[in-house]
Every structure is written in C-alpha cells, then in structure tokens.
Amino acid sequence: MTALGVSLLRGAVTSPFKRAGGPGATLPTGRAVLPAAPTAPAPLAAYRTLCGFTDPETLPLTYPHVLGFPLAMRLMTERSFPLPVLGLVHTWIEITGHRPPCPEDRLELTVYAAELTPHRRGTEVTMVTEARCAGETVWESRSGYLSRHAAAGGTAARSRGATVRAGAPAVAAETAPPGAPAAGAGLPAVAEWRLPGDLGRRYGAVSGDRNPIHLHPLTARLFGFPRHLAHGMWTVARCLAEAETGAGPRTGTGTGAWAATGTGADARPETGTGARDRARIRSVRAEFKAPVLLPATVTYAAAGDAFLLRGGDRVHLTGTVVRER
C-alpha cells in the first residue's frame, strides 16, 4: 500500500473520533519533508498527457502539489490534527512558481498546516506546500480545506475573519454576508470537453489520489454522492494547460493532448513556437464551486486572466492567472 493509501486508511479510522469546531482547537506545528530528488519521468509523462500539458522543459505548475499531497494527507490524518479528514472539502488553491522548476531539478518538498479560519459553514484549514531547489524556494502553494459543522451556539460558523495560526487556539470571527454570484460567469466559451466515467480512476493512477469518491459510483454513494466525481485538481490542471496553449474554440474529449488551434476531438497539441511564445503563467488562484459528476460534458471559458469551468449553467471552478511580463 502506498503512503497516501496508508494515510487515507488512517483518516477513515481516526475521523469518527474527531469533532471539528471544538473550543481551543490547535494545529500541529510539525512539518512533513520529502528529501530532494529528481522527478520520476514516467509518472510525469502520464500526468502531462492526462491533463493536456505540452511543454517538456518545465514541470506543470500544478505538479509539485501532486508530489506533496501525500505529505499533506499524512499531516491531516495525524491524531493531533483537529479536523476529521473524511468530509474535508477542497475549497480553493493558490500556486506560485517563482521560477519554472525543471524535471531534472532535485526538489525538496515541505508541507505544513498554516492556520485555522472560522467559516460560515464550519472551519477551514490552510495547508502550505513549498518546493526548494538547492535551498532556493522555487514554488509554493496554499490550499483551503473546509470541515463543515455547526458552530457551538447551534448556528453556522462565521466566515473569514480572525484566523488561527499553527499552535494558537481557535476564536470566533465576525463575517460579511455571502458574496455575489461566481465571478466570471459570463466569460466566453473556449472549449467543450467530454469527461469519461473513468477519468477519476485514470487521474488517481497518475496522481496517487485514489479517494473512493472519485473512483466509482458505488464508492461515491457511500459518501452521499449520486455518482463519482472528477478530481478538483484535475480540473485546475486541465484549465491551466488550456490557458498555456492559448487555444481557440473547439470540442474535445478533455482527457488527452489537444491542439492549440483548430477544432475537433482529433486535434493534436501545439508543440512549436506558438505555445512557447505565450507569457509563462507565474501563478494561479482557483476556487472550487461545485463538484463535477462523471461522466460529464463541461465548458472551459476564459477572457484575459480569468477562466472558469461550467456544466450548463452550473459553475464548477473559477480562477485567475498571473503571467510573467
């Protein structure tokens, strides 16, 4: 069993004994570290193909998060972690590439829990992943995971105000009312993707994230979902791959390598100067709005630095990118 599999099993065992939102909750102060090592080429190639990345000279912006996810799961399933890992919802992610890591770089990964934040639907924890090469921080990400629960007074927990940093007790926070409809809902369509029913199993194989909600309708129903779900990080990666190529409107399968121009499911990725001439994406912030039930047909929409993924009128993901100038 992989290290991530062990963590998932440990989380299933320990989650029933944890109660989110309890008074005096603290985060563990320890850090999980993966020693410096080059990236394994075969899993990286499979990830690139499944997500649509075409640049062979740099790591996809999302890939260090995949490498560090087992460390995050190890921390979140420890007995000292205050939230039950079962039921945690990935709500947002911010990724910054300070310089483009190369596959040959020996990356050292560090993961830690940064803060607890009261949220109108429960408690949110921020997990940080950092990648260093020869002591230099070349990449980092921050992810929010929500544990849903009622506040101590019986009402929904308040949202985004005071935060609780690692080792500090939780405090209540006043919040603003819920925001307006998802930003960017009117962005023009760029591509339509047909996502097959086995996408979760395929992404689980290349990423190691074999959470049962992504694998099969039967296992997803055990957790209250009508069908299994696409991985949120696959949706982010696929949108970033599309943003990197600067593609025009077209239709495709959504799970292979695609053309940067043209239409049709048989189009192929741009590998010449067209893709490279676009300014490199330095950072991204994405917010997960609603799960994608598989199989599905979704639309990638984008304009300027904003993008989203929607199915019909339902927005699944919104995001913005920052490119190098």
Coordinates of C-alpha atoms in Angstrom, one line a residue, residues 38-323:
P38 CA 14.6 14.4 -9.3
T39 CA 11.1 13.9 -10.7
A40 CA 10.3 10.4 -11.9
P41 CA 9.8 10.7 -15.7
A42 CA 7.1 8.1 -16.3
P43 CA 4.5 9.4 -13.8
L44 CA 5.2 12.9 -15.0
A45 CA 4.7 12.0 -18.7
A46 CA 1.4 10.3 -17.8
Y47 CA 0.2 13.3 -15.8
R48 CA 1.1 15.7 -18.7
T49 CA -0.9 13.5 -21.1
L50 CA -4.0 13.2 -19.0
C51 CA -4.1 17.0 -18.1
G52 CA -3.0 18.3 -21.5
F53 CA 0.3 19.9 -20.7
T54 CA 2.7 20.1 -23.7
D55 CA 5.9 21.9 -22.5
P56 CA 8.5 19.1 -22.0
E57 CA 11.1 21.5 -20.5
T58 CA 9.3 22.5 -17.3
L59 CA 7.1 20.9 -14.7
P60 CA 3.4 21.7 -15.0
L61 CA 2.6 24.4 -12.4
T62 CA 0.3 22.0 -10.6
Y63 CA 2.6 19.1 -10.4
P64 CA 4.6 19.8 -7.2
H65 CA 1.2 19.9 -5.5
V66 CA 0.7 16.3 -6.6
L67 CA 4.1 15.4 -5.3
G68 CA 3.4 17.0 -2.0
F69 CA -0.2 15.8 -1.5
P70 CA 0.8 12.5 0.3
L71 CA 2.7 14.7 2.9
A72 CA -0.4 16.9 3.4
M73 CA -2.5 13.8 3.9
R74 CA 0.0 12.4 6.4
L75 CA -0.3 15.6 8.5
M76 CA -4.1 15.9 8.2
T77 CA -4.6 12.3 9.4
E78 CA -2.4 12.5 12.4
R79 CA -4.1 12.3 15.8
S80 CA -3.0 15.8 16.7
F81 CA -4.8 17.3 13.6
P82 CA -8.1 18.9 14.9
L83 CA -10.3 18.2 11.9
P84 CA -11.6 14.9 10.6
V85 CA -10.2 14.3 7.2
L86 CA -13.3 12.4 6.0
G87 CA -15.6 15.0 4.6
L88 CA -13.0 17.7 4.2
V89 CA -13.8 19.8 1.1
H90 CA -11.0 21.4 -1.0
T91 CA -12.4 25.0 -1.4
W92 CA -9.5 26.9 -3.0
I93 CA -5.9 26.8 -4.0
E94 CA -3.2 29.4 -4.8
I95 CA 0.0 28.4 -6.6
T96 CA 3.1 30.5 -7.3
G97 CA 6.0 29.4 -9.4
H98 CA 8.9 31.7 -8.5
R99 CA 10.9 30.2 -11.3
P100 CA 9.8 27.3 -13.6
P101 CA 11.1 24.0 -12.0
C102 CA 12.6 21.6 -14.5
P103 CA 12.1 17.8 -14.4
E104 CA 15.8 17.4 -13.6
D105 CA 15.7 19.7 -10.5
R106 CA 16.1 17.9 -7.2
L107 CA 13.1 19.3 -5.4
E108 CA 12.8 19.2 -1.6
L109 CA 9.1 19.4 -0.6
T110 CA 7.9 20.7 2.8
V111 CA 4.2 20.7 3.9
Y112 CA 2.7 22.2 7.0
A113 CA -0.6 23.4 8.4
A114 CA -0.6 27.2 8.5
E115 CA -3.9 28.4 10.0
L116 CA -7.5 27.6 11.0
T117 CA -10.1 30.1 9.9
P118 CA -13.7 30.2 11.1
H119 CA -16.0 29.9 8.1
R120 CA -19.8 30.4 7.7
R121 CA -20.1 26.7 7.0
G122 CA -17.6 25.3 9.6
T123 CA -13.8 25.6 9.9
E124 CA -11.3 26.0 7.2
V125 CA -7.6 24.9 7.4
T126 CA -4.9 26.3 5.2
M127 CA -2.2 23.8 4.1
V128 CA 1.1 25.1 2.6
T129 CA 3.4 23.2 0.3
E130 CA 6.9 24.6 -0.6
A131 CA 9.4 23.3 -3.1
R132 CA 13.1 24.2 -2.8
C133 CA 15.9 23.5 -5.2
A134 CA 19.4 23.9 -3.7
G135 CA 17.9 25.8 -0.8
E136 CA 16.0 28.3 -3.0
T137 CA 12.2 28.4 -2.8
V138 CA 11.1 27.9 -6.4
W139 CA 7.4 27.0 -6.0
E140 CA 4.7 27.2 -3.3
S141 CA 1.0 26.6 -2.9
R142 CA -1.6 27.3 -0.3
S143 CA -4.8 25.3 -0.2
G144 CA -8.0 25.7 1.8
Y145 CA -9.9 22.7 3.1
L146 CA -13.3 23.1 4.8
S147 CA -14.7 20.9 7.6
R148 CA -18.5 21.5 7.7
H149 CA -20.1 21.7 11.1
A150 CA -22.4 23.9 13.2
A151 CA -20.9 26.5 15.5
A152 CA -21.0 25.9 19.3
G153 CA -24.2 28.1 19.5
G154 CA -26.0 25.9 17.1
T155 CA -25.7 28.2 14.1
A156 CA -23.4 28.1 11.1
A157 CA -19.8 29.1 11.9
R158 CA -18.9 32.5 10.8
S159 CA -16.8 33.2 7.8
R160 CA -13.3 34.5 7.0
G161 CA -12.4 36.8 9.8
A162 CA -9.9 36.1 12.5
T163 CA -7.5 33.2 11.8
V164 CA -5.9 30.7 14.0
R165 CA -2.2 30.0 13.2
A166 CA -0.4 26.8 14.0
G167 CA -0.3 26.3 17.8
A168 CA -2.8 29.0 18.6
P169 CA -6.4 28.5 20.0
A170 CA -9.4 29.0 17.7
V171 CA -11.5 32.1 18.1
A172 CA -14.8 33.2 16.7
A173 CA -14.9 35.8 14.0
E174 CA -17.5 38.3 12.6
T175 CA -18.1 38.0 8.9
A176 CA -19.6 39.7 5.9
P177 CA -22.7 38.2 4.2
P178 CA -22.1 35.6 1.5
G179 CA -20.8 37.1 -1.7
A180 CA -22.4 37.8 -5.1
P181 CA -22.7 35.1 -7.8
A182 CA -19.5 33.5 -9.0
A183 CA -17.2 36.0 -10.7
G184 CA -16.7 35.5 -14.4
A185 CA -19.9 33.6 -15.0
G186 CA -20.3 35.5 -18.3
L187 CA -16.9 34.6 -19.8
P188 CA -17.0 33.4 -23.4
A189 CA -16.7 29.7 -24.1
V190 CA -13.3 28.5 -25.5
A191 CA -13.6 24.7 -25.4
E192 CA -16.0 21.9 -24.6
W193 CA -14.7 18.7 -23.1
R194 CA -16.4 15.3 -22.7
L195 CA -15.2 13.7 -19.5
P196 CA -15.4 9.9 -19.4
G197 CA -16.6 7.9 -16.5
D198 CA -13.1 6.5 -15.8
L199 CA -11.4 9.9 -15.5
G200 CA -11.3 9.7 -11.7
R201 CA -9.6 6.3 -11.9
R202 CA -7.1 7.5 -14.5
Y203 CA -6.2 10.6 -12.6
G204 CA -6.0 8.6 -9.4
A205 CA -3.4 6.3 -11.1
V206 CA -1.2 9.2 -12.2
S207 CA -1.5 11.3 -9.0
G208 CA -1.8 8.6 -6.3
D209 CA -5.1 10.2 -5.1
R210 CA -7.4 7.2 -5.0
N211 CA -10.1 8.8 -2.8
P212 CA -13.1 6.5 -3.2
I213 CA -15.4 9.4 -4.1
H214 CA -13.5 9.7 -7.4
L215 CA -13.3 6.0 -8.4
H216 CA -16.8 4.5 -8.9
P217 CA -20.5 5.4 -8.5
L218 CA -20.8 2.7 -5.8
T219 CA -18.0 4.0 -3.6
A220 CA -19.1 7.6 -4.1
R221 CA -22.6 6.8 -2.9
L222 CA -21.2 5.6 0.4
F223 CA -20.3 9.3 1.0
G224 CA -23.6 10.7 -0.2
F225 CA -22.8 11.5 -3.9
P226 CA -25.1 10.2 -6.7
R227 CA -22.1 9.5 -8.9
H228 CA -18.3 9.6 -8.6
L229 CA -16.6 13.0 -9.0
A230 CA -13.7 14.4 -11.1
H231 CA -10.7 15.4 -9.0
G232 CA -10.8 19.2 -8.4
M233 CA -7.0 19.3 -9.1
W234 CA -7.5 17.7 -12.5
T235 CA -10.0 20.5 -13.4
V236 CA -7.4 23.1 -12.3
A237 CA -4.6 21.4 -14.2
R238 CA -6.7 21.0 -17.4
C239 CA -7.7 24.6 -17.3
L240 CA -4.1 25.8 -16.8
A241 CA -3.0 23.6 -19.7
E242 CA -5.6 25.2 -21.9
A243 CA -4.6 28.7 -20.7
E244 CA -0.9 27.9 -21.5
T245 CA -1.7 27.0 -25.1
G246 CA -4.0 29.9 -25.8
A247 CA -6.4 27.7 -27.8
G248 CA -9.3 28.8 -29.9
P249 CA -12.9 27.5 -29.7
R250 CA -13.3 23.7 -30.2
T251 CA -14.6 20.4 -28.9
G252 CA -12.5 17.6 -27.5
T253 CA -12.5 14.6 -25.1
G254 CA -10.9 16.6 -22.2
T255 CA -8.5 13.8 -21.2
G256 CA -5.7 13.6 -23.7
A257 CA -3.5 16.1 -25.6
W258 CA -5.2 18.8 -27.6
A259 CA -4.4 21.3 -30.3
A260 CA -3.7 24.9 -29.6
T261 CA -5.7 25.8 -32.7
G262 CA -8.5 24.2 -34.7
T263 CA -11.5 22.2 -33.9
G264 CA -12.4 18.5 -33.4
A265 CA -11.6 15.8 -31.0
D266 CA -8.8 14.5 -33.2
A267 CA -6.7 17.7 -33.0
R268 CA -3.3 17.4 -31.5
P269 CA -1.2 19.7 -29.2
E270 CA 0.8 22.6 -30.4
T271 CA 4.5 21.8 -29.8
G272 CA 6.2 24.5 -31.8
T273 CA 6.9 28.1 -31.0
G274 CA 3.2 29.2 -30.8
A275 CA 2.7 27.6 -27.4
R276 CA 6.1 28.8 -26.0
D277 CA 5.7 32.4 -27.2
R278 CA 2.8 33.0 -24.8
A279 CA 4.0 34.5 -21.5
R280 CA 4.5 31.8 -18.9
I281 CA 1.8 31.5 -16.2
R282 CA 3.5 32.5 -12.9
S283 CA 0.7 32.0 -10.5
V284 CA -3.0 30.9 -10.3
R285 CA -5.8 31.2 -7.8
A286 CA -8.7 28.8 -8.3
E287 CA -11.9 28.3 -6.2
F288 CA -13.9 25.1 -6.3
K289 CA -17.6 25.9 -6.6
A290 CA -19.4 22.6 -7.3
P291 CA -18.2 19.0 -8.0
V292 CA -18.2 17.6 -11.5
L293 CA -20.2 14.3 -11.5
L294 CA -18.8 11.8 -14.0
P295 CA -19.3 11.3 -16.9
A296 CA -19.9 14.9 -17.9
T297 CA -19.7 17.5 -20.6
V298 CA -18.1 20.7 -19.4
T299 CA -17.2 24.1 -21.0
Y300 CA -13.9 25.9 -20.4
A301 CA -14.5 29.7 -20.7
A302 CA -11.8 32.4 -20.5
A303 CA -11.0 36.0 -21.2
G304 CA -7.9 37.9 -20.2
D305 CA -6.6 36.5 -17.0
A306 CA -9.9 34.9 -15.8
F307 CA -11.2 31.5 -16.5
L308 CA -13.9 29.1 -15.4
L309 CA -15.3 25.6 -15.9
R310 CA -19.0 25.1 -16.1
G311 CA -21.5 22.5 -17.0
G312 CA -24.7 24.0 -18.4
D313 CA -25.5 26.9 -16.1
R314 CA -23.6 25.4 -13.1
V315 CA -20.1 26.8 -12.4
H316 CA -17.7 24.2 -11.1
L317 CA -14.5 26.2 -10.9
T318 CA -13.4 29.9 -11.2
G319 CA -9.9 31.2 -11.4
T320 CA -7.4 33.9 -12.4
V321 CA -3.8 33.6 -13.6
V322 CA -0.8 36.0 -13.5
R323 CA 1.6 35.8 -16.4

